[in-house]
């Protein structure tokens, strides 16, 4: 807002100056007069650095309040007065005269620490900032000031600022983060958000928040085009729901999800897939070996597949990418392969709980737009079903489809079943399935056996075992 003081605070290298220069550039593009008060870098260096990122602030007015090179050479001393009193007078008069001459709409002070060093006490510093803020407010000038965190006088600046933007940077895994700590009279979206410094400058990706449903709930189903699988799921997977397909490595989870992808895209329903565990080339080759025409569907534009590079995106940037592409393409089905790869590849430190929350927010956003979401989840156990999903992810799902190996007379066979389905029915008895050159082949329900969930079934009688529930 006009006439307010905003503080950008963060350790060195987090992007404070860059954010400030983009604030000035936005003002220039809007026809504003802008002033850059700088103390640590020369105007020439600042122009060169911002130009490398495509930021043009050449039309800004620069006021350098830092010492020049002669200060080092001459070792100037003050015998009669305190150096603070001399420098204080020069600094304040230079700033006042420049502001009165330029009459800027926007001012960047980088850093505001220069004011802090000239005041002997916190009381004097507080008075100086209050008077400076009022001077600018009377002129309807908006100020952005940067500061590196320190114990000295930080609380005064935080208290007097109308808004506080906090920047942080961890290791490669954590990435840059941004928080809006305060926005007086307006409010802000709390929490930590994604931030990246790219060739075009600072990019910010706010965390997704729950939204109202954008479409009325339509439980129309997506068929897999595999009769046995569709029968198991009472016709298929409903729009506006989240399905977790879980199972051990290599059992066929991705192949099962791709049957839904290919079937939806072939019927003209736009579908998206995001790969964390496999390259596009390998994924496409493998699926086309099973008779799924992925390349053709991609060329026709109904299927979009994207490989997510490890540690390249924050959870917020990934969510924004999915959200944007789903809206632009009118996506009706989204597959994320898989949850473990997402947690390993997305930048956010080691906080699995926070990553699951971000993934939950993304799936909520998609389902409220009546998009069907399929998540691939890898379990550690090869046989048996000790847990239906990996740790603490089942709450994400409206539907849980499990795949597993069972041992029958010394031979490993595959079974698929449903444990949960919020909308519609499902068979309570799993079915055997195979992956053949023609794709997924799902057979009859496993009948006359017990111990299927333990992985070593035993024959116990002749029973169809088929009982759809709703």
Short mmCIF file of C-alpha atoms in Angstrom, two decimals:
data_model
loop_
_atom_site.label_atom_id
_atom_site.label_comp_id
_atom_site.label_asym_id
_atom_site.label_seq_id
_atom_site.Cartn_x
_atom_site.Cartn_y
_atom_site.Cartn_z
CA UNK A 1 0.00 0.00 0.00
CA UNK A 2 1.12 3.57 -0.65
CA UNK A 3 2.87 5.46 2.11
CA UNK A 4 3.92 2.39 4.09
CA UNK A 5 7.21 0.93 5.32
CA UNK A 6 7.98 -2.72 4.52
CA UNK A 7 10.93 -4.67 5.91
CA UNK A 8 12.64 -7.53 4.06
CA UNK A 9 14.77 -9.47 6.50
CA UNK A 10 17.00 -12.48 5.88
CA UNK A 11 20.57 -13.80 6.00
CA UNK A 12 23.09 -12.87 3.28
CA UNK A 13 22.38 -14.48 -0.07
CA UNK A 14 18.66 -15.04 0.42
CA UNK A 15 17.61 -12.50 -2.24
CA UNK A 16 16.79 -9.34 -0.28
CA UNK A 17 18.42 -6.89 -2.72
CA UNK A 18 17.08 -8.76 -5.73
CA UNK A 19 13.54 -8.63 -4.35
CA UNK A 20 13.98 -4.92 -3.71
CA UNK A 21 15.20 -4.18 -7.24
CA UNK A 22 12.20 -6.02 -8.70
CA UNK A 23 10.02 -3.80 -6.50
CA UNK A 24 11.67 -0.77 -8.13
CA UNK A 25 11.40 -2.22 -11.64
CA UNK A 26 7.66 -2.82 -11.15
CA UNK A 27 7.35 0.83 -10.15
CA UNK A 28 9.20 2.03 -13.24
CA UNK A 29 6.99 -0.13 -15.45
CA UNK A 30 3.94 1.49 -13.81
CA UNK A 31 5.31 4.98 -14.52
CA UNK A 32 6.48 5.69 -10.96
CA UNK A 33 9.52 7.70 -9.93
CA UNK A 34 11.78 5.46 -7.86
CA UNK A 35 14.79 6.04 -5.60
CA UNK A 36 17.43 3.47 -4.66
CA UNK A 37 19.30 4.36 -1.44
CA UNK A 38 22.23 1.96 -1.27
CA UNK A 39 25.24 1.65 1.03
CA UNK A 40 27.13 -1.56 0.28
CA UNK A 41 27.34 -1.78 -3.54
CA UNK A 42 28.00 0.94 -6.09
CA UNK A 43 25.32 1.98 -8.56
CA UNK A 44 27.40 0.54 -11.40
CA UNK A 45 27.64 -2.86 -9.70
CA UNK A 46 23.94 -2.89 -8.89
CA UNK A 47 23.01 -2.08 -12.49
CA UNK A 48 25.35 -4.77 -13.81
CA UNK A 49 24.07 -7.42 -11.38
CA UNK A 50 20.39 -6.74 -12.06
CA UNK A 51 20.94 -6.59 -15.82
CA UNK A 52 22.27 -10.16 -15.75
CA UNK A 53 18.83 -11.23 -14.48
CA UNK A 54 16.97 -9.10 -17.01
CA UNK A 55 15.95 -6.48 -14.43
CA UNK A 56 16.07 -2.94 -15.79
CA UNK A 57 16.35 -0.18 -13.18
CA UNK A 58 18.52 2.17 -15.26
CA UNK A 59 15.88 4.94 -14.96
CA UNK A 60 15.94 4.82 -11.15
CA UNK A 61 17.62 7.58 -9.13
CA UNK A 62 20.55 6.22 -7.09
CA UNK A 63 21.76 7.69 -3.81
CA UNK A 64 24.98 6.12 -2.53
CA UNK A 65 25.27 6.65 1.25
CA UNK A 66 28.20 4.28 1.69
CA UNK A 67 31.84 5.35 2.09
CA UNK A 68 33.90 5.94 -1.04
CA UNK A 69 37.38 4.54 -1.63
CA UNK A 70 39.04 7.72 -0.25
CA UNK A 71 37.81 6.81 3.22
CA UNK A 72 40.19 3.83 3.26
CA UNK A 73 43.10 5.82 1.83
CA UNK A 74 42.84 8.95 4.01
CA UNK A 75 41.95 7.45 7.41
CA UNK A 76 39.91 10.57 8.26
CA UNK A 77 39.58 11.35 11.99
CA UNK A 78 37.37 13.61 14.12
CA UNK A 79 39.01 15.37 17.08
CA UNK A 80 36.37 17.85 18.27
CA UNK A 81 33.03 16.17 17.47
CA UNK A 82 31.83 12.61 17.49
CA UNK A 83 32.02 10.95 14.03
CA UNK A 84 28.39 9.86 14.44
CA UNK A 85 27.25 13.49 14.64
CA UNK A 86 29.08 14.48 11.44
CA UNK A 87 28.02 11.47 9.40
CA UNK A 88 24.48 11.64 10.78
CA UNK A 89 24.05 15.21 9.54
CA UNK A 90 25.41 14.43 6.07
CA UNK A 91 23.33 11.27 5.67
CA UNK A 92 20.00 12.73 6.73
CA UNK A 93 20.43 15.94 4.73
CA UNK A 94 21.45 14.00 1.60
CA UNK A 95 18.43 11.71 1.87
CA UNK A 96 16.00 14.56 2.58
CA UNK A 97 17.29 16.68 -0.30
CA UNK A 98 17.17 13.77 -2.74
CA UNK A 99 13.64 12.79 -1.75
CA UNK A 100 12.43 16.38 -2.05
CA UNK A 101 14.08 16.71 -5.46
CA UNK A 102 12.99 13.36 -6.93
CA UNK A 103 9.63 13.10 -5.12
CA UNK A 104 9.69 9.28 -5.51
CA UNK A 105 6.67 7.02 -5.39
CA UNK A 106 8.87 4.10 -4.28
CA UNK A 107 12.08 3.97 -2.25
CA UNK A 108 14.40 1.01 -1.67
CA UNK A 109 16.81 1.28 1.27
CA UNK A 110 19.45 -1.43 1.00
CA UNK A 111 20.28 -1.92 3.81
CA UNK A 112 18.52 0.12 6.49
CA UNK A 113 21.32 -0.91 8.87
CA UNK A 114 23.10 2.35 7.99
CA UNK A 115 20.49 4.26 10.01
CA UNK A 116 20.91 1.85 12.86
CA UNK A 117 24.66 2.40 13.19
CA UNK A 118 24.29 6.18 13.49
CA UNK A 119 22.00 6.12 16.53
CA UNK A 120 23.47 5.70 20.04
CA UNK A 121 20.38 4.09 21.61
CA UNK A 122 17.30 2.14 20.61
CA UNK A 123 15.21 5.11 21.72
CA UNK A 124 17.01 7.43 19.29
CA UNK A 125 16.80 4.83 16.52
CA UNK A 126 13.07 4.43 17.07
CA UNK A 127 12.52 8.18 16.93
CA UNK A 128 14.57 8.42 13.74
CA UNK A 129 12.62 5.68 11.96
CA UNK A 130 9.24 7.05 13.11
CA UNK A 131 10.10 10.53 11.86
CA UNK A 132 11.48 9.15 8.58
CA UNK A 133 8.38 7.01 8.03
CA UNK A 134 6.07 9.96 8.70
CA UNK A 135 8.09 12.17 6.37
CA UNK A 136 7.61 9.64 3.56
CA UNK A 137 4.00 8.87 4.47
CA UNK A 138 3.13 12.55 4.09
CA UNK A 139 4.49 12.29 0.55
CA UNK A 140 2.59 9.00 -0.10
CA UNK A 141 5.92 7.25 -0.73
CA UNK A 142 6.17 3.47 -0.28
CA UNK A 143 9.42 2.22 1.26
CA UNK A 144 11.01 -1.22 1.10
CA UNK A 145 13.98 -1.66 3.45
CA UNK A 146 16.32 -4.64 3.69
CA UNK A 147 18.14 -5.95 6.76
CA UNK A 148 20.26 -8.89 7.85
CA UNK A 149 18.94 -10.34 11.14
CA UNK A 150 20.72 -9.30 14.33
CA UNK A 151 19.73 -8.81 17.93
CA UNK A 152 20.52 -5.11 17.80
CA UNK A 153 17.39 -3.01 17.25
CA UNK A 154 15.61 -5.69 15.20
CA UNK A 155 12.57 -5.54 17.44
CA UNK A 156 12.23 -1.80 16.85
CA UNK A 157 12.23 -2.19 13.09
CA UNK A 158 9.80 -5.09 13.21
CA UNK A 159 7.44 -3.10 15.42
CA UNK A 160 7.53 0.02 13.25
CA UNK A 161 7.20 -1.71 9.88
CA UNK A 162 3.79 -2.04 8.27
CA UNK A 163 4.84 -5.33 6.67
CA UNK A 164 7.59 -7.88 7.28
CA UNK A 165 8.87 -10.27 4.63
CA UNK A 166 11.18 -12.97 5.97
CA UNK A 167 13.56 -14.83 3.63
CA UNK A 168 15.55 -17.95 4.48
CA UNK A 169 17.79 -20.44 2.74
CA UNK A 170 18.75 -23.91 3.89
CA UNK A 171 20.75 -26.53 2.05
CA UNK A 172 20.03 -27.77 -1.48
CA UNK A 173 17.31 -30.06 -0.16
CA UNK A 174 15.48 -27.31 1.73
CA UNK A 175 15.81 -24.52 -0.85
CA UNK A 176 14.75 -20.90 -0.42
CA UNK A 177 11.67 -20.06 1.63
CA UNK A 178 9.63 -16.90 2.09
CA UNK A 179 7.20 -15.91 4.85
CA UNK A 180 5.00 -12.84 5.18
CA UNK A 181 5.17 -12.24 8.91
CA UNK A 182 3.05 -9.11 9.07
CA UNK A 183 0.84 -6.96 6.85
CA UNK A 184 -0.76 -4.28 8.98
CA UNK A 185 -4.43 -3.64 8.34
CA UNK A 186 -4.66 -6.20 5.53
CA UNK A 187 -3.46 -9.57 6.77
CA UNK A 188 -1.47 -12.23 4.99
CA UNK A 189 -1.34 -15.89 4.09
CA UNK A 190 0.59 -17.41 6.97
CA UNK A 191 3.13 -20.18 6.72
CA UNK A 192 6.20 -20.90 4.64
CA UNK A 193 6.08 -20.56 0.86
CA UNK A 194 8.33 -21.56 -2.00
CA UNK A 195 10.80 -19.10 -3.49
CA UNK A 196 13.34 -19.49 -6.29
CA UNK A 197 15.93 -17.19 -7.86
CA UNK A 198 15.97 -17.87 -11.57
CA UNK A 199 17.24 -16.12 -14.68
CA UNK A 200 14.24 -13.76 -14.55
CA UNK A 201 14.72 -12.89 -10.87
CA UNK A 202 12.71 -13.85 -7.80
CA UNK A 203 9.79 -16.24 -8.26
CA UNK A 204 7.37 -16.88 -5.37
CA UNK A 205 4.99 -19.82 -5.13
CA UNK A 206 2.37 -19.46 -2.37
CA UNK A 207 1.24 -22.63 -0.65
CA UNK A 208 -2.13 -23.88 -1.86
CA UNK A 209 -4.98 -23.22 0.55
CA UNK A 210 -8.32 -25.04 0.70
CA UNK A 211 -10.79 -23.55 -1.76
CA UNK A 212 -14.48 -23.90 -2.39
CA UNK A 213 -15.44 -26.59 -4.88
CA UNK A 214 -15.22 -25.00 -8.33
CA UNK A 215 -17.54 -27.56 -9.94
CA UNK A 216 -20.49 -29.53 -8.66
CA UNK A 217 -19.50 -33.05 -7.72
CA UNK A 218 -19.95 -35.37 -10.69
CA UNK A 219 -19.18 -39.03 -9.84
CA UNK A 220 -18.83 -40.01 -13.50
CA UNK A 221 -16.36 -42.86 -13.73
CA UNK A 222 -13.12 -43.36 -15.60
CA UNK A 223 -12.89 -46.87 -16.93
CA UNK A 224 -9.54 -48.62 -17.19
CA UNK A 225 -10.69 -50.45 -20.29
CA UNK A 226 -9.71 -53.70 -18.55
CA UNK A 227 -12.90 -55.70 -17.87
CA UNK A 228 -11.70 -57.51 -14.76
CA UNK A 229 -10.27 -54.33 -13.20
CA UNK A 230 -13.41 -52.33 -13.97
CA UNK A 231 -15.55 -55.10 -12.44
CA UNK A 232 -13.37 -55.08 -9.32
CA UNK A 233 -14.00 -51.33 -8.95
CA UNK A 234 -17.69 -51.48 -9.87
CA UNK A 235 -17.08 -49.68 -13.16
CA UNK A 236 -13.93 -47.65 -12.52
CA UNK A 237 -12.68 -44.60 -10.59
CA UNK A 238 -14.93 -41.62 -9.96
CA UNK A 239 -14.15 -38.01 -10.83
CA UNK A 240 -13.40 -35.79 -7.85
CA UNK A 241 -11.76 -38.58 -5.84
CA UNK A 242 -8.20 -39.51 -4.86
CA UNK A 243 -7.08 -43.08 -5.45
CA UNK A 244 -3.92 -44.62 -4.00
CA UNK A 245 -2.58 -47.64 -5.85
CA UNK A 246 -0.17 -49.33 -3.44
CA UNK A 247 2.13 -52.30 -3.72
CA UNK A 248 5.73 -53.50 -3.68
CA UNK A 249 8.28 -52.57 -6.32
CA UNK A 250 7.69 -54.08 -9.77
CA UNK A 251 4.24 -55.47 -9.08
CA UNK A 252 2.49 -53.32 -11.72
CA UNK A 253 1.26 -50.16 -10.00
CA UNK A 254 2.37 -47.75 -12.73
CA UNK A 255 1.04 -50.04 -15.45
CA UNK A 256 -2.36 -50.12 -13.72
CA UNK A 257 -2.46 -46.32 -13.42
CA UNK A 258 -1.45 -45.97 -17.06
CA UNK A 259 -4.41 -48.11 -18.14
CA UNK A 260 -6.66 -45.39 -16.67
CA UNK A 261 -4.51 -42.64 -18.25
CA UNK A 262 -4.57 -44.15 -21.71
CA UNK A 263 -8.27 -45.02 -21.55
CA UNK A 264 -9.24 -41.49 -20.44
CA UNK A 265 -7.04 -39.80 -23.05
CA UNK A 266 -8.31 -42.10 -25.81
CA UNK A 267 -11.89 -41.13 -24.88
CA UNK A 268 -10.99 -37.44 -25.21
CA UNK A 269 -10.65 -36.68 -21.50
CA UNK A 270 -7.40 -34.71 -21.02
CA UNK A 271 -5.01 -36.52 -18.66
CA UNK A 272 -1.73 -35.52 -16.97
CA UNK A 273 1.03 -37.69 -15.52
CA UNK A 274 3.99 -36.57 -13.38
CA UNK A 275 6.89 -39.00 -13.08
CA UNK A 276 9.21 -38.94 -10.07
CA UNK A 277 10.58 -42.47 -10.31
CA UNK A 278 11.09 -43.00 -14.05
CA UNK A 279 12.15 -41.14 -17.17
CA UNK A 280 9.61 -40.27 -19.86
CA UNK A 281 11.49 -42.36 -22.41
CA UNK A 282 11.54 -45.49 -20.25
CA UNK A 283 7.94 -45.01 -19.15
CA UNK A 284 6.70 -44.52 -22.71
CA UNK A 285 8.69 -47.42 -24.13
CA UNK A 286 7.56 -49.80 -21.39
CA UNK A 287 3.87 -48.87 -21.70
CA UNK A 288 3.87 -49.03 -25.48
CA UNK A 289 5.38 -52.50 -25.20
CA UNK A 290 2.14 -53.40 -23.42
CA UNK A 291 0.02 -51.94 -26.21
CA UNK A 292 -0.73 -48.48 -24.80
CA UNK A 293 -0.35 -45.80 -27.56
CA UNK A 294 1.14 -43.08 -25.33
CA UNK A 295 3.11 -41.32 -28.08
CA UNK A 296 0.02 -41.04 -30.26
CA UNK A 297 -2.09 -39.71 -27.39
CA UNK A 298 0.62 -37.17 -26.53
CA UNK A 299 0.77 -36.03 -30.15
CA UNK A 300 -3.02 -35.65 -30.18
CA UNK A 301 -2.78 -33.45 -27.07
CA UNK A 302 -5.06 -35.44 -24.78
CA UNK A 303 -2.16 -36.84 -22.72
CA UNK A 304 0.64 -34.80 -21.14
CA UNK A 305 3.52 -36.57 -19.37
CA UNK A 306 6.17 -34.68 -17.42
CA UNK A 307 9.32 -35.95 -15.74
CA UNK A 308 10.10 -34.07 -12.50
CA UNK A 309 13.80 -33.42 -11.97
CA UNK A 310 15.10 -34.31 -8.51
CA UNK A 311 15.47 -31.35 -6.09
CA UNK A 312 14.48 -28.86 -8.80
CA UNK A 313 11.13 -27.77 -7.33
CA UNK A 314 9.68 -26.77 -3.99
CA UNK A 315 6.35 -28.40 -3.06
CA UNK A 316 4.63 -25.08 -3.76
CA UNK A 317 6.19 -24.70 -7.21
CA UNK A 318 5.24 -28.27 -8.12
CA UNK A 319 1.68 -27.69 -6.91
CA UNK A 320 1.50 -24.45 -8.88
CA UNK A 321 2.75 -26.24 -12.00
CA UNK A 322 0.13 -28.99 -11.68
CA UNK A 323 -2.61 -26.50 -10.88
CA UNK A 324 -1.74 -24.30 -13.87
CA UNK A 325 -1.36 -27.16 -16.36
CA UNK A 326 -4.56 -28.82 -15.17
CA UNK A 327 -6.47 -25.57 -15.70
CA UNK A 328 -4.88 -24.79 -19.08
CA UNK A 329 -5.44 -28.29 -20.45
CA UNK A 330 -8.82 -28.88 -18.83
CA UNK A 331 -7.42 -32.02 -17.20
CA UNK A 332 -9.89 -34.57 -15.87
CA UNK A 333 -7.39 -37.16 -14.62
CA UNK A 334 -4.00 -36.58 -12.94
CA UNK A 335 -1.52 -39.32 -12.02
CA UNK A 336 1.44 -38.70 -9.68
CA UNK A 337 4.00 -41.51 -9.79
CA UNK A 338 4.79 -41.80 -6.97
CA UNK A 339 4.54 -40.63 -3.35
CA UNK A 340 8.00 -41.86 -2.29
CA UNK A 341 9.62 -40.20 -5.30
CA UNK A 342 7.75 -36.98 -4.54
CA UNK A 343 9.05 -36.93 -0.98
CA UNK A 344 12.62 -37.61 -2.13
CA UNK A 345 12.68 -35.28 -5.12
CA UNK A 346 10.83 -32.22 -3.83
CA UNK A 347 12.86 -29.60 -1.94
CA UNK A 348 11.70 -29.13 1.63
CA UNK A 349 14.28 -30.57 4.00
CA UNK A 350 13.44 -33.80 5.79
CA UNK A 351 9.96 -32.79 6.95
CA UNK A 352 7.80 -35.62 5.59
CA UNK A 353 4.76 -34.37 7.52
CA UNK A 354 4.90 -30.98 5.81
CA UNK A 355 5.38 -32.61 2.40
CA UNK A 356 2.32 -34.80 2.93
CA UNK A 357 0.33 -31.71 3.92
CA UNK A 358 1.38 -29.98 0.71
CA UNK A 359 0.46 -33.04 -1.35
CA UNK A 360 -2.89 -33.23 0.45
CA UNK A 361 -3.57 -29.57 -0.37
CA UNK A 362 -2.79 -30.22 -4.04
CA UNK A 363 -5.08 -33.24 -4.27
CA UNK A 364 -7.84 -31.30 -2.50
CA UNK A 365 -7.52 -28.48 -5.02
CA UNK A 366 -7.76 -30.89 -7.94
CA UNK A 367 -10.68 -32.93 -6.60
CA UNK A 368 -12.66 -29.78 -5.83
CA UNK A 369 -12.36 -29.07 -9.53
CA UNK A 370 -13.85 -32.56 -10.09
CA UNK A 371 -10.53 -33.98 -11.30
CA UNK A 372 -9.74 -37.62 -10.55
CA UNK A 373 -6.31 -38.07 -8.93
CA UNK A 374 -4.27 -41.28 -8.82
CA UNK A 375 -1.23 -41.55 -6.50
CA UNK A 376 1.26 -44.42 -6.75
CA UNK A 377 2.52 -45.64 -3.37
CA UNK A 378 5.30 -48.18 -2.87
CA UNK A 379 5.19 -50.53 0.10
CA UNK A 380 8.30 -52.22 1.43
CA UNK A 381 6.86 -55.69 2.00
CA UNK A 382 7.01 -57.98 -1.05
CA UNK A 383 4.29 -60.39 0.10
CA UNK A 384 1.66 -60.02 2.75
CA UNK A 385 -0.41 -56.93 3.50
CA UNK A 386 0.74 -55.71 6.90
CA UNK A 387 -0.21 -52.13 6.00
CA UNK A 388 -2.38 -51.10 3.02
CA UNK A 389 -0.14 -48.13 2.20
CA UNK A 390 3.26 -46.84 3.23
CA UNK A 391 3.43 -44.93 6.50
CA UNK A 392 0.82 -42.22 7.13
CA UNK A 393 -0.50 -41.64 3.59
CA UNK A 394 -3.81 -43.52 3.62
CA UNK A 395 -5.64 -40.40 4.85
CA UNK A 396 -5.01 -38.85 1.42
CA UNK A 397 -7.21 -41.44 -0.28
CA UNK A 398 -10.88 -41.78 -1.06
CA UNK A 399 -10.05 -45.12 -2.69
CA UNK A 400 -7.29 -47.63 -1.94
CA UNK A 401 -6.34 -50.23 -4.54
CA UNK A 402 -3.65 -52.69 -3.47
CA UNK A 403 -1.48 -54.95 -5.55
CA UNK A 404 0.61 -57.75 -4.10
CA UNK A 405 2.54 -60.92 -4.76
CA UNK A 406 1.26 -64.24 -3.43
CA UNK A 407 3.05 -67.56 -3.37
CA UNK A 408 1.04 -70.46 -4.78
CA UNK A 409 2.78 -73.82 -4.81
CA UNK A 410 6.18 -72.15 -4.99
CA UNK A 411 5.17 -69.72 -7.75
CA UNK A 412 4.84 -65.95 -7.29
CA UNK A 413 1.56 -64.64 -8.67
CA UNK A 414 0.07 -61.15 -8.66
CA UNK A 415 -3.23 -60.13 -7.05
CA UNK A 416 -5.14 -56.86 -7.10
CA UNK A 417 -7.94 -55.79 -4.77
CA UNK A 418 -9.78 -52.83 -3.29
CA UNK A 419 -9.74 -51.97 0.41
CA UNK A 420 -11.70 -48.72 0.32
CA UNK A 421 -13.95 -46.82 -2.07
CA UNK A 422 -15.98 -43.86 -0.86
CA UNK A 423 -18.22 -43.58 -3.91
CA UNK A 424 -19.77 -46.62 -5.57
CA UNK A 425 -19.06 -50.25 -4.86
CA UNK A 426 -16.14 -52.65 -5.06
CA UNK A 427 -15.46 -56.36 -4.81
CA UNK A 428 -14.21 -57.52 -1.44
CA UNK A 429 -12.24 -60.45 -2.87
CA UNK A 430 -9.01 -59.74 -4.79
CA UNK A 431 -8.35 -60.98 -8.32
CA UNK A 432 -5.28 -62.48 -9.93
CA UNK A 433 -3.68 -60.40 -12.70
CA UNK A 434 -0.85 -60.56 -15.19
CA UNK A 435 1.08 -58.03 -17.25
CA UNK A 436 1.25 -59.31 -20.81
CA UNK A 437 2.18 -57.96 -24.22
CA UNK A 438 -1.45 -56.84 -24.49
CA UNK A 439 -1.35 -54.92 -21.22
CA UNK A 440 -2.99 -55.68 -17.90
CA UNK A 441 -5.02 -58.90 -17.82
CA UNK A 442 -7.19 -59.23 -14.71
CA UNK A 443 -8.71 -62.65 -14.06
CA UNK A 444 -11.42 -64.03 -11.81
CA UNK A 445 -11.62 -63.41 -8.07
CA UNK A 446 -9.32 -65.55 -5.95
CA UNK A 447 -11.76 -68.15 -4.69
CA UNK A 448 -11.62 -71.02 -2.24
CA UNK A 449 -8.49 -69.70 -0.49
CA UNK A 450 -7.62 -68.05 2.78
CA UNK A 451 -4.40 -66.25 3.73
CA UNK A 452 -4.26 -64.23 0.51
CA UNK A 453 -3.47 -61.06 2.47
CA UNK A 454 -0.60 -62.83 4.22
CA UNK A 455 0.94 -63.68 0.86
CA UNK A 456 0.82 -67.49 1.22
CA UNK A 457 -2.79 -68.54 0.49
CA UNK A 458 -4.20 -71.99 1.24
CA UNK A 459 -7.09 -73.74 -0.48
CA UNK A 460 -10.09 -74.25 1.80
CA UNK A 461 -13.14 -74.87 -0.33
CA UNK A 462 -15.18 -73.90 -3.34
CA UNK A 463 -16.61 -70.42 -3.00
CA UNK A 464 -17.07 -67.66 -5.52
CA UNK A 465 -16.07 -65.07 -2.93
CA UNK A 466 -17.57 -62.26 -4.98
CA UNK A 467 -19.67 -59.77 -3.03
CA UNK A 468 -19.89 -56.18 -4.25
CA UNK A 469 -20.59 -53.65 -1.48
CA UNK A 470 -21.84 -50.11 -1.45
#
